[in-house]
Each structure stands twice: as C-alpha cells, then as structure tokens.
PDB file of C-alpha atoms in Angstrom:
ATOM      1  CA  MET H 473     -47.482  40.013  25.822  1.00 73.00           C
ATOM      2  CA  THR H 474     -50.351  42.442  26.357  1.00 83.00           C
ATOM      3  CA  TYR H 475     -53.754  40.807  26.174  1.00 94.00           C
ATOM      4  CA  TRP H 476     -56.683  42.674  24.635  1.00 96.00           C
ATOM      5  CA  TYR H 477     -58.304  43.433  28.006  1.00 97.00           C
ATOM      6  CA  GLU H 478     -55.132  45.240  29.142  1.00 97.00           C
ATOM      7  CA  GLY H 479     -54.734  47.166  25.897  1.00 97.00           C
ATOM      8  CA  PRO H 480     -56.545  50.017  24.122  1.00 98.00           C
ATOM      9  CA  LEU H 481     -60.342  49.915  24.335  1.00 98.00           C
ATOM     10  CA  ALA H 482     -63.153  52.283  23.443  1.00 98.00           C
ATOM     11  CA  ALA H 483     -66.721  52.319  24.753  1.00 98.00           C
ATOM     12  CA  PHE H 484     -70.016  53.716  23.482  1.00 98.00           C
ATOM     13  CA  ASP H 485     -73.255  54.496  25.303  1.00 98.00           C
ATOM     14  CA  THR H 486     -76.459  56.451  24.734  1.00 98.00           C
ATOM     15  CA  GLU H 487     -79.319  57.943  26.703  1.00 98.00           C
ATOM     16  CA  THR H 488     -82.679  57.923  24.959  1.00 98.00           C
ATOM     17  CA  THR H 489     -86.347  58.874  24.947  1.00 98.00           C
ATOM     18  CA  GLY H 490     -87.338  55.265  25.679  1.00 97.00           C
ATOM     19  CA  VAL H 491     -86.573  51.604  25.064  1.00 96.00           C
ATOM     20  CA  ASP H 492     -88.019  50.977  21.582  1.00 96.00           C
ATOM     21  CA  VAL H 493     -85.170  51.006  19.061  1.00 96.00           C
ATOM     22  CA  GLU H 494     -87.576  51.518  16.175  1.00 96.00           C
ATOM     23  CA  THR H 495     -89.327  54.640  17.460  1.00 96.00           C
ATOM     24  CA  ASP H 496     -87.305  56.160  20.292  1.00 98.00           C
ATOM     25  CA  ARG H 497     -84.498  58.666  19.849  1.00 98.00           C
ATOM     26  CA  ILE H 498     -81.019  59.389  21.163  1.00 98.00           C
ATOM     27  CA  VAL H 499     -80.787  62.419  23.461  1.00 98.00           C
ATOM     28  CA  SER H 500     -77.159  62.031  24.531  1.00 98.00           C
ATOM     29  CA  ALA H 501     -74.219  59.833  23.643  1.00 98.00           C
ATOM     30  CA  ALA H 502     -70.574  59.373  24.505  1.00 98.00           C
ATOM     31  CA  VAL H 503     -67.502  57.579  23.224  1.00 98.00           C
ATOM     32  CA  VAL H 504     -64.741  56.909  25.744  1.00 98.00           C
ATOM     33  CA  VAL H 505     -61.252  55.851  24.634  1.00 98.00           C
ATOM     34  CA  GLN H 506     -58.663  54.446  27.032  1.00 98.00           C
ATOM     35  CA  ASP H 507     -55.224  53.326  25.862  1.00 97.00           C
ATOM     36  CA  ALA H 508     -54.499  51.144  28.918  1.00 97.00           C
ATOM     37  CA  PRO H 509     -55.877  50.455  32.412  1.00 97.00           C
ATOM     38  CA  GLY H 510     -55.416  53.421  34.713  1.00 95.00           C
ATOM     39  CA  VAL H 511     -54.702  55.838  31.860  1.00 97.00           C
ATOM     40  CA  ARG H 512     -56.895  58.927  31.778  1.00 97.00           C
ATOM     41  CA  PRO H 513     -59.659  58.302  29.210  1.00 98.00           C
ATOM     42  CA  ARG H 514     -60.489  60.617  26.333  1.00 98.00           C
ATOM     43  CA  VAL H 515     -64.205  61.422  26.266  1.00 98.00           C
ATOM     44  CA  THR H 516     -66.358  62.738  23.428  1.00 98.00           C
ATOM     45  CA  ARG H 517     -69.912  63.721  24.327  1.00 98.00           C
ATOM     46  CA  TRP H 518     -72.972  64.656  22.308  1.00 98.00           C
ATOM     47  CA  LEU H 519     -76.218  66.277  23.446  1.00 98.00           C
ATOM     48  CA  VAL H 520     -79.135  65.973  21.034  1.00 98.00           C
ATOM     49  CA  HIS H 521     -82.399  67.831  20.569  1.00 97.00           C
ATOM     50  CA  PRO H 522     -84.356  64.809  19.299  1.00 96.00           C
ATOM     51  CA  GLY H 523     -87.186  66.742  17.666  1.00 94.00           C
ATOM     52  CA  VAL H 524     -89.818  64.734  19.547  1.00 95.00           C
ATOM     53  CA  PRO H 525     -91.224  65.031  23.081  1.00 95.00           C
ATOM     54  CA  VAL H 526     -89.076  63.599  25.864  1.00 96.00           C
ATOM     55  CA  PRO H 527     -91.300  61.511  28.159  1.00 95.00           C
ATOM     56  CA  ALA H 528     -91.187  62.257  31.867  1.00 96.00           C
ATOM     57  CA  ALA H 529     -90.265  58.626  32.507  1.00 96.00           C
ATOM     58  CA  ALA H 530     -87.125  59.008  30.374  1.00 96.00           C
ATOM     59  CA  THR H 531     -86.186  62.267  32.091  1.00 96.00           C
ATOM     60  CA  ALA H 532     -86.576  60.510  35.444  1.00 95.00           C
ATOM     61  CA  VAL H 533     -83.862  58.061  34.350  1.00 95.00           C
ATOM     62  CA  HIS H 534     -81.233  60.332  32.792  1.00 96.00           C
ATOM     63  CA  GLY H 535     -82.256  63.772  34.067  1.00 95.00           C
ATOM     64  CA  LEU H 536     -82.380  65.411  30.624  1.00 97.00           C
ATOM     65  CA  THR H 537     -85.516  67.494  30.210  1.00 96.00           C
ATOM     66  CA  GLU H 538     -87.083  68.468  26.912  1.00 95.00           C
ATOM     67  CA  GLU H 539     -86.465  72.131  27.734  1.00 96.00           C
ATOM     68  CA  HIS H 540     -82.771  71.524  28.441  1.00 97.00           C
ATOM     69  CA  LEU H 541     -82.335  69.597  25.199  1.00 97.00           C
ATOM     70  CA  GLN H 542     -84.127  72.283  23.190  1.00 96.00           C
ATOM     71  CA  ARG H 543     -81.776  74.914  24.602  1.00 97.00           C
ATOM     72  CA  ASN H 544     -78.520  72.979  24.548  1.00 97.00           C
ATOM     73  CA  GLY H 545     -78.902  70.006  22.218  1.00 98.00           C
ATOM     74  CA  ARG H 546     -77.834  69.863  18.584  1.00 98.00           C
ATOM     75  CA  TRP H 547     -79.930  68.658  15.669  1.00 97.00           C
ATOM     76  CA  PRO H 548     -79.700  64.887  15.191  1.00 98.00           C
ATOM     77  CA  ALA H 549     -78.395  64.693  11.604  1.00 98.00           C
ATOM     78  CA  PRO H 550     -74.853  66.029  12.174  1.00 98.00           C
ATOM     79  CA  VAL H 551     -74.592  64.309  15.548  1.00 98.00           C
ATOM     80  CA  MET H 552     -75.415  60.860  14.160  1.00 98.00           C
ATOM     81  CA  TYR H 553     -72.823  61.369  11.442  1.00 98.00           C
ATOM     82  CA  GLU H 554     -70.190  62.330  14.020  1.00 98.00           C
ATOM     83  CA  ILE H 555     -70.978  59.349  16.257  1.00 98.00           C
ATOM     84  CA  ALA H 556     -70.754  56.891  13.365  1.00 98.00           C
ATOM     85  CA  GLU H 557     -67.536  58.539  12.182  1.00 98.00           C
ATOM     86  CA  THR H 558     -66.031  58.288  15.669  1.00 98.00           C
ATOM     87  CA  LEU H 559     -66.902  54.590  15.925  1.00 98.00           C
ATOM     88  CA  ALA H 560     -65.435  54.003  12.468  1.00 98.00           C
ATOM     89  CA  GLU H 561     -62.235  55.682  13.662  1.00 98.00           C
ATOM     90  CA  GLN H 562     -62.046  53.185  16.521  1.00 98.00           C
ATOM     91  CA  ALA H 563     -62.415  50.307  14.076  1.00 98.00           C
ATOM     92  CA  ALA H 564     -59.725  51.754  11.807  1.00 98.00           C
ATOM     93  CA  ALA H 565     -57.400  52.129  14.796  1.00 98.00           C
ATOM     94  CA  GLY H 566     -57.989  48.497  15.773  1.00 97.00           C
ATOM     95  CA  ARG H 567     -59.671  49.362  19.071  1.00 98.00           C
ATOM     96  CA  PRO H 568     -62.480  47.055  20.198  1.00 98.00           C
ATOM     97  CA  VAL H 569     -65.572  48.991  21.263  1.00 98.00           C
ATOM     98  CA  VAL H 570     -67.366  48.069  24.470  1.00 98.00           C
ATOM     99  CA  VAL H 571     -71.154  48.437  24.246  1.00 98.00           C
ATOM    100  CA  MET H 572     -73.329  47.277  27.114  1.00 98.00           C
ATOM    101  CA  ASN H 573     -76.385  45.537  25.619  1.00 98.00           C
ATOM    102  CA  ALA H 574     -75.068  46.284  22.143  1.00 98.00           C
ATOM    103  CA  PRO H 575     -78.245  45.390  20.196  1.00 98.00           C
ATOM    104  CA  PHE H 576     -80.016  48.308  21.871  1.00 98.00           C
ATOM    105  CA  ASP H 577     -77.503  51.130  21.439  1.00 98.00           C
ATOM    106  CA  LEU H 578     -76.150  50.102  18.047  1.00 98.00           C
ATOM    107  CA  THR H 579     -79.569  49.374  16.565  1.00 98.00           C
ATOM    108  CA  LEU H 580     -80.903  52.688  17.846  1.00 98.00           C
ATOM    109  CA  LEU H 581     -77.934  54.476  16.245  1.00 98.00           C
ATOM    110  CA  ASP H 582     -78.580  52.600  13.001  1.00 98.00           C
ATOM    111  CA  ARG H 583     -82.223  53.699  12.979  1.00 98.00           C
ATOM    112  CA  GLU H 584     -81.232  57.294  13.709  1.00 98.00           C
ATOM    113  CA  LEU H 585     -78.794  57.226  10.788  1.00 98.00           C
ATOM    114  CA  ARG H 586     -81.538  55.898   8.527  1.00 97.00           C
ATOM    115  CA  ARG H 587     -83.963  58.497   9.817  1.00 97.00           C
ATOM    116  CA  HIS H 588     -81.708  61.527   9.564  1.00 97.00           C
ATOM    117  CA  ARG H 589     -78.909  60.587   7.122  1.00 96.00           C
ATOM    118  CA  ALA H 590     -80.559  58.096   4.733  1.00 96.00           C
ATOM    119  CA  SER H 591     -77.672  55.808   5.681  1.00 95.00           C
ATOM    120  CA  SER H 592     -77.041  52.794   7.889  1.00 97.00           C
ATOM    121  CA  LEU H 593     -74.502  51.921  10.558  1.00 97.00           C
ATOM    122  CA  SER H 594     -73.138  48.951   8.614  1.00 96.00           C
ATOM    123  CA  ARG H 595     -72.000  51.228   5.772  1.00 96.00           C
ATOM    124  CA  TRP H 596     -69.414  52.746   8.088  1.00 97.00           C
ATOM    125  CA  PHE H 597     -67.733  49.392   8.614  1.00 97.00           C
ATOM    126  CA  GLU H 598     -67.574  48.020   5.085  1.00 95.00           C
ATOM    127  CA  ALA H 599     -63.800  48.589   4.887  1.00 93.00           C
ATOM    128  CA  THR H 600     -62.866  47.802   8.497  1.00 96.00           C
ATOM    129  CA  PRO H 601     -65.225  45.800  10.727  1.00 97.00           C
ATOM    130  CA  LEU H 602     -66.153  47.000  14.191  1.00 97.00           C
ATOM    131  CA  HIS H 603     -65.247  44.517  16.928  1.00 98.00           C
ATOM    132  CA  VAL H 604     -67.753  44.826  19.767  1.00 98.00           C
ATOM    133  CA  LEU H 605     -67.331  43.617  23.333  1.00 98.00           C
ATOM    134  CA  ASP H 606     -70.609  43.376  25.241  1.00 98.00           C
ATOM    135  CA  PRO H 607     -70.120  42.921  29.006  1.00 98.00           C
ATOM    136  CA  ARG H 608     -73.624  41.570  29.400  1.00 98.00           C
ATOM    137  CA  VAL H 609     -73.085  38.782  26.854  1.00 98.00           C
ATOM    138  CA  LEU H 610     -69.574  37.986  28.092  1.00 98.00           C
ATOM    139  CA  ASP H 611     -70.588  37.789  31.745  1.00 98.00           C
ATOM    140  CA  LYS H 612     -73.696  35.744  31.060  1.00 98.00           C
ATOM    141  CA  HIS H 613     -71.721  33.201  29.037  1.00 98.00           C
ATOM    142  CA  LEU H 614     -68.689  32.961  31.296  1.00 98.00           C
ATOM    143  CA  ASP H 615     -70.634  32.887  34.583  1.00 98.00           C
ATOM    144  CA  ARG H 616     -73.922  31.515  33.313  1.00 96.00           C
ATOM    145  CA  TYR H 617     -75.139  29.894  36.530  1.00 95.00           C
ATOM    146  CA  ARG H 618     -74.802  32.971  38.737  1.00 97.00           C
ATOM    147  CA  LYS H 619     -78.198  34.127  39.934  1.00 95.00           C
ATOM    148  CA  GLY H 620     -79.397  37.693  39.888  1.00 94.00           C
ATOM    149  CA  ARG H 621     -79.791  40.566  37.470  1.00 95.00           C
ATOM    150  CA  ARG H 622     -77.061  41.639  35.065  1.00 97.00           C
ATOM    151  CA  THR H 623     -77.654  45.330  34.539  1.00 97.00           C
ATOM    152  CA  LEU H 624     -74.627  47.592  34.319  1.00 97.00           C
ATOM    153  CA  THR H 625     -75.110  48.545  37.970  1.00 97.00           C
ATOM    154  CA  ASP H 626     -75.216  44.863  38.947  1.00 97.00           C
ATOM    155  CA  LEU H 627     -72.126  44.023  36.910  1.00 98.00           C
ATOM    156  CA  CYS H 628     -70.210  46.947  38.412  1.00 98.00           C
ATOM    157  CA  ALA H 629     -71.076  45.733  41.902  1.00 97.00           C
ATOM    158  CA  HIS H 630     -70.117  42.146  41.069  1.00 98.00           C
ATOM    159  CA  TYR H 631     -66.760  43.016  39.494  1.00 98.00           C
ATOM    160  CA  GLY H 632     -65.853  45.816  41.892  1.00 98.00           C
ATOM    161  CA  VAL H 633     -66.082  48.606  39.312  1.00 98.00           C
ATOM    162  CA  GLN H 634     -66.936  52.129  40.395  1.00 95.00           C
ATOM    163  CA  LEU H 635     -69.965  53.650  38.689  1.00 94.00           C
ATOM    164  CA  GLU H 636     -70.421  57.352  39.225  1.00 86.00           C
ATOM    165  CA  ALA H 637     -73.382  59.306  37.829  1.00 84.00           C
ATOM    166  CA  ALA H 638     -75.253  56.266  36.495  1.00 85.00           C
ATOM    167  CA  HIS H 639     -77.314  56.969  33.365  1.00 89.00           C
ATOM    168  CA  ASP H 640     -74.857  59.583  32.193  1.00 96.00           C
ATOM    169  CA  ALA H 641     -73.655  58.289  28.824  1.00 98.00           C
ATOM    170  CA  ALA H 642     -69.946  58.938  29.475  1.00 98.00           C
ATOM    171  CA  ALA H 643     -70.050  57.503  33.006  1.00 97.00           C
ATOM    172  CA  ASP H 644     -71.887  54.386  31.838  1.00 98.00           C
ATOM    173  CA  ALA H 645     -69.512  53.904  28.896  1.00 98.00           C
ATOM    174  CA  LEU H 646     -66.433  54.120  31.133  1.00 98.00           C
ATOM    175  CA  ALA H 647     -67.971  51.756  33.677  1.00 98.00           C
ATOM    176  CA  ALA H 648     -68.815  49.214  30.965  1.00 98.00           C
ATOM    177  CA  LEU H 649     -65.247  49.462  29.661  1.00 98.00           C
ATOM    178  CA  ASN H 650     -63.864  48.761  33.133  1.00 98.00           C
ATOM    179  CA  VAL H 651     -66.250  45.841  33.593  1.00 98.00           C
ATOM    180  CA  VAL H 652     -64.950  44.280  30.378  1.00 98.00           C
ATOM    181  CA  ARG H 653     -61.375  44.654  31.623  1.00 98.00           C
ATOM    182  CA  ALA H 654     -62.420  43.002  34.901  1.00 98.00           C
ATOM    183  CA  VAL H 655     -64.176  40.166  33.050  1.00 98.00           C
ATOM    184  CA  GLY H 656     -61.048  39.638  30.966  1.00 98.00           C
ATOM    185  CA  ARG H 657     -58.849  39.363  34.046  1.00 98.00           C
ATOM    186  CA  ARG H 658     -61.232  37.080  35.946  1.00 98.00           C
ATOM    187  CA  PHE H 659     -61.656  34.686  33.027  1.00 98.00           C
ATOM    188  CA  ALA H 660     -58.201  35.144  31.557  1.00 97.00           C
ATOM    189  CA  SER H 661     -57.644  31.416  31.060  1.00 96.00           C
ATOM    190  CA  ARG H 662     -60.673  31.293  28.759  1.00 96.00           C
ATOM    191  CA  LEU H 663     -60.265  34.641  26.999  1.00 96.00           C
ATOM    192  CA  GLU H 664     -56.606  35.564  26.656  1.00 91.00           C
ATOM    193  CA  ARG H 665     -56.007  33.401  23.595  1.00 93.00           C
ATOM    194  CA  LEU H 666     -58.974  34.902  21.750  1.00 96.00           C
ATOM    195  CA  SER H 667     -58.652  38.027  19.636  1.00 96.00           C
ATOM    196  CA  PRO H 668     -61.366  40.738  19.739  1.00 97.00           C
ATOM    197  CA  GLY H 669     -62.418  39.628  16.254  1.00 97.00           C
ATOM    198  CA  GLU H 670     -62.838  36.038  17.384  1.00 98.00           C
ATOM    199  CA  LEU H 671     -64.705  37.195  20.478  1.00 98.00           C
ATOM    200  CA  HIS H 672     -67.032  39.291  18.342  1.00 98.00           C
ATOM    201  CA  THR H 673     -68.002  36.222  16.333  1.00 98.00           C
ATOM    202  CA  LEU H 674     -68.419  34.082  19.443  1.00 98.00           C
ATOM    203  CA  GLN H 675     -70.589  36.658  21.197  1.00 98.00           C
ATOM    204  CA  ALA H 676     -73.074  36.537  18.324  1.00 98.00           C
ATOM    205  CA  VAL H 677     -73.404  32.789  18.934  1.00 98.00           C
ATOM    206  CA  TRP H 678     -73.542  33.169  22.705  1.00 98.00           C
ATOM    207  CA  HIS H 679     -76.170  35.907  22.549  1.00 98.00           C
ATOM    208  CA  ALA H 680     -78.367  33.839  20.236  1.00 97.00           C
ATOM    209  CA  ALA H 681     -78.221  30.936  22.696  1.00 96.00           C
ATOM    210  CA  GLN H 682     -78.987  33.267  25.590  1.00 96.00           C
ATOM    211  CA  ALA H 683     -81.951  34.691  23.671  1.00 95.00           C
ATOM    212  CA  ARG H 684     -83.334  31.209  23.013  1.00 94.00           C
ATOM    213  CA  GLY H 685     -83.035  30.384  26.706  1.00 93.00           C
ATOM    214  CA  LEU H 686     -84.835  33.570  27.716  1.00 91.00           C
ATOM    215  CA  GLN H 687     -87.528  32.952  25.109  1.00 91.00           C
ATOM    216  CA  SER H 688     -88.118  29.482  26.545  1.00 91.00           C
ATOM    217  CA  TRP H 689     -88.350  30.936  30.049  1.00 87.00           C
ATOM    218  CA  PHE H 690     -90.919  33.492  28.875  1.00 88.00           C
ATOM    219  CA  ALA H 691     -92.935  30.694  27.271  1.00 89.00           C
ATOM    220  CA  LEU H 692     -92.974  28.776  30.562  1.00 88.00           C
ATOM    221  CA  GLN H 693     -94.241  31.920  32.300  1.00 89.00           C
ATOM    222  CA  GLY H 694     -97.004  32.294  29.722  1.00 90.00           C
ATOM    223  CA  THR H 695     -95.506  35.532  28.395  1.00 86.00           C
ATOM    224  CA  GLU H 696     -95.579  36.257  24.667  1.00 79.00           C
ATOM    225  CA  GLU H 697     -92.667  38.712  24.745  1.00 82.00           C
ATOM    226  CA  ALA H 698     -90.288  38.111  21.834  1.00 83.00           C
ATOM    227  CA  VAL H 699     -86.507  37.995  22.304  1.00 89.00           C
ATOM    228  CA  ASP H 700     -84.403  38.988  19.283  1.00 93.00           C
ATOM    229  CA  PRO H 701     -81.370  36.689  18.868  1.00 95.00           C
ATOM    230  CA  ALA H 702     -79.489  39.144  16.614  1.00 97.00           C
ATOM    231  CA  TRP H 703     -76.248  40.655  17.928  1.00 98.00           C
ATOM    232  CA  PRO H 704     -74.728  43.240  17.876  1.00 98.00           C
ATOM    233  CA  LEU H 705     -77.192  44.847  15.448  1.00 97.00           C
ATOM    234  CA  ARG H 706     -80.795  43.901  14.906  1.00 96.00           C
ATOM    235  CA  PRO H 707     -81.885  43.333  11.301  1.00 92.00           C
ATOM    236  CA  ASP H 708     -83.459  46.022   9.176  1.00 80.00           C
ATOM    237  CA  LEU H 709     -87.195  46.506   9.482  1.00 63.00           C
ATOM    238  CA  PRO H 710     -89.008  48.041   6.503  1.00 52.00           C
ATOM    239  CA  ALA H 711     -91.423  49.874   8.810  1.00 49.00           C
ATOM    240  CA  ALA H 712     -88.779  51.542  10.994  1.00 43.00           C
ATOM    241  CA  ALA H 713     -90.045  54.953  12.098  1.00 44.00           C
TER     242      ALA H 713
END
C-alpha cells in the first residue's frame, strides 16, 4: 500500500510585494508536481508585472526588481486565471497540494482573482475540492512542544530537506513538498491511516487551535496583534483592495 506522503503531490508558492493579503500583490508563483519521491518534478512558473510599485524591502527578499518585472512579467489577469486553473487540475487529478502557510498564499491568490478576474478561488473548487497540506500546521500539531521558529528554512533544517535558492517560488514549493513527505514518514503511525481529505479537515481545526494559542501569547505580551483562525483561506472582506 502506498501512503499519501509517498504518492503524487503538488505544491504551490508565491513571491509578493509584501505581507498584507488584502493589499499586496503576487510577483511570481510556481506549481510543482511530483508523482513519487525521487521522481523529477514538473514545474510551472509565472512572473507577474503587478501594476504597483515593488518595495525595496520585498526586492531584498526575493530579488525581483520593479524594472525586471516590468520588462519580463505578464499582466496579472491571465496569470491568476492560469494559476487557479492549474490548482483546479491538481484537485481534479486527486493530488493534494502542499502550501506552506496556506492562509497567506491562497488568500492572496483569492484577492488577486477578485481584483483582476471578478472571481474567487473557491469557485474553482465547487466541483472537486482542493485538499491542502500545510507543513507549518502539520509540524506544529505533531511536534507541538519543540521550541524554535517554524519557517520553511527552519523546517527544512529540522527534517533534513535541501532548500536551494530560498525565496524563489519554485524552490520553496519543492522544499515544502519534501518537508511534507518527511513529516509523513516521521509521524507515519499518526498519519498513514488518514486520507488527504481527512487531513485537510483536521488541519483547519488544528490551525484554529494554534491561532488561539498564539493570540493568548500575544495578549500576555501586551500586543494587540490579531491572529486569524481561518485555514486554508481567510474569509472575504468587503473592503479588499
């Protein structure tokens, strides 16, 4: 029997103009598909001219300058359509999609679809649901008492996954995919009997609990920062830019 973490997986990642899902924009994205561990992945990349200034702080992270995107990027509307279509193809094929910190990337894609296509991400999955695997949520639930940060770089180091060219969308997507495979193997006794669909449902519960815990910690620190418990997609906001 082949368990889900040894079978076909896809992964999705974006690079952006910033960290606000309501106002920032996608400047690059990638979907990586791998049929089995060790098999050469198939990679689809997109480069986007976002139509807004690219802050120097964002360029410092991913290396994509406004000038480069103006010269080489495509307009957002067709790109967002193609990304959503590619993710829908993964759902139709029964491939779970790995998304590190899913509420960020998927919500940002949803807002871009609303902005440029008068659509929403959920419309693409009305017939066949998307099953998301979020390495951050999985790791935090399965190894909840481990101290330290849980960024993609940290998770790669912890699980022995190679991460080349960090903050390149394709490299980050492939690394996240390999982390999920490693999580599956390490916690096989707790995960192998669960289907990706069941895991998707459980992760929503786990993330909400994790968000409540982080919110309580912020309150103890006297910080008013809000933590959204929604996963993998944040709810619609009527004032989305």
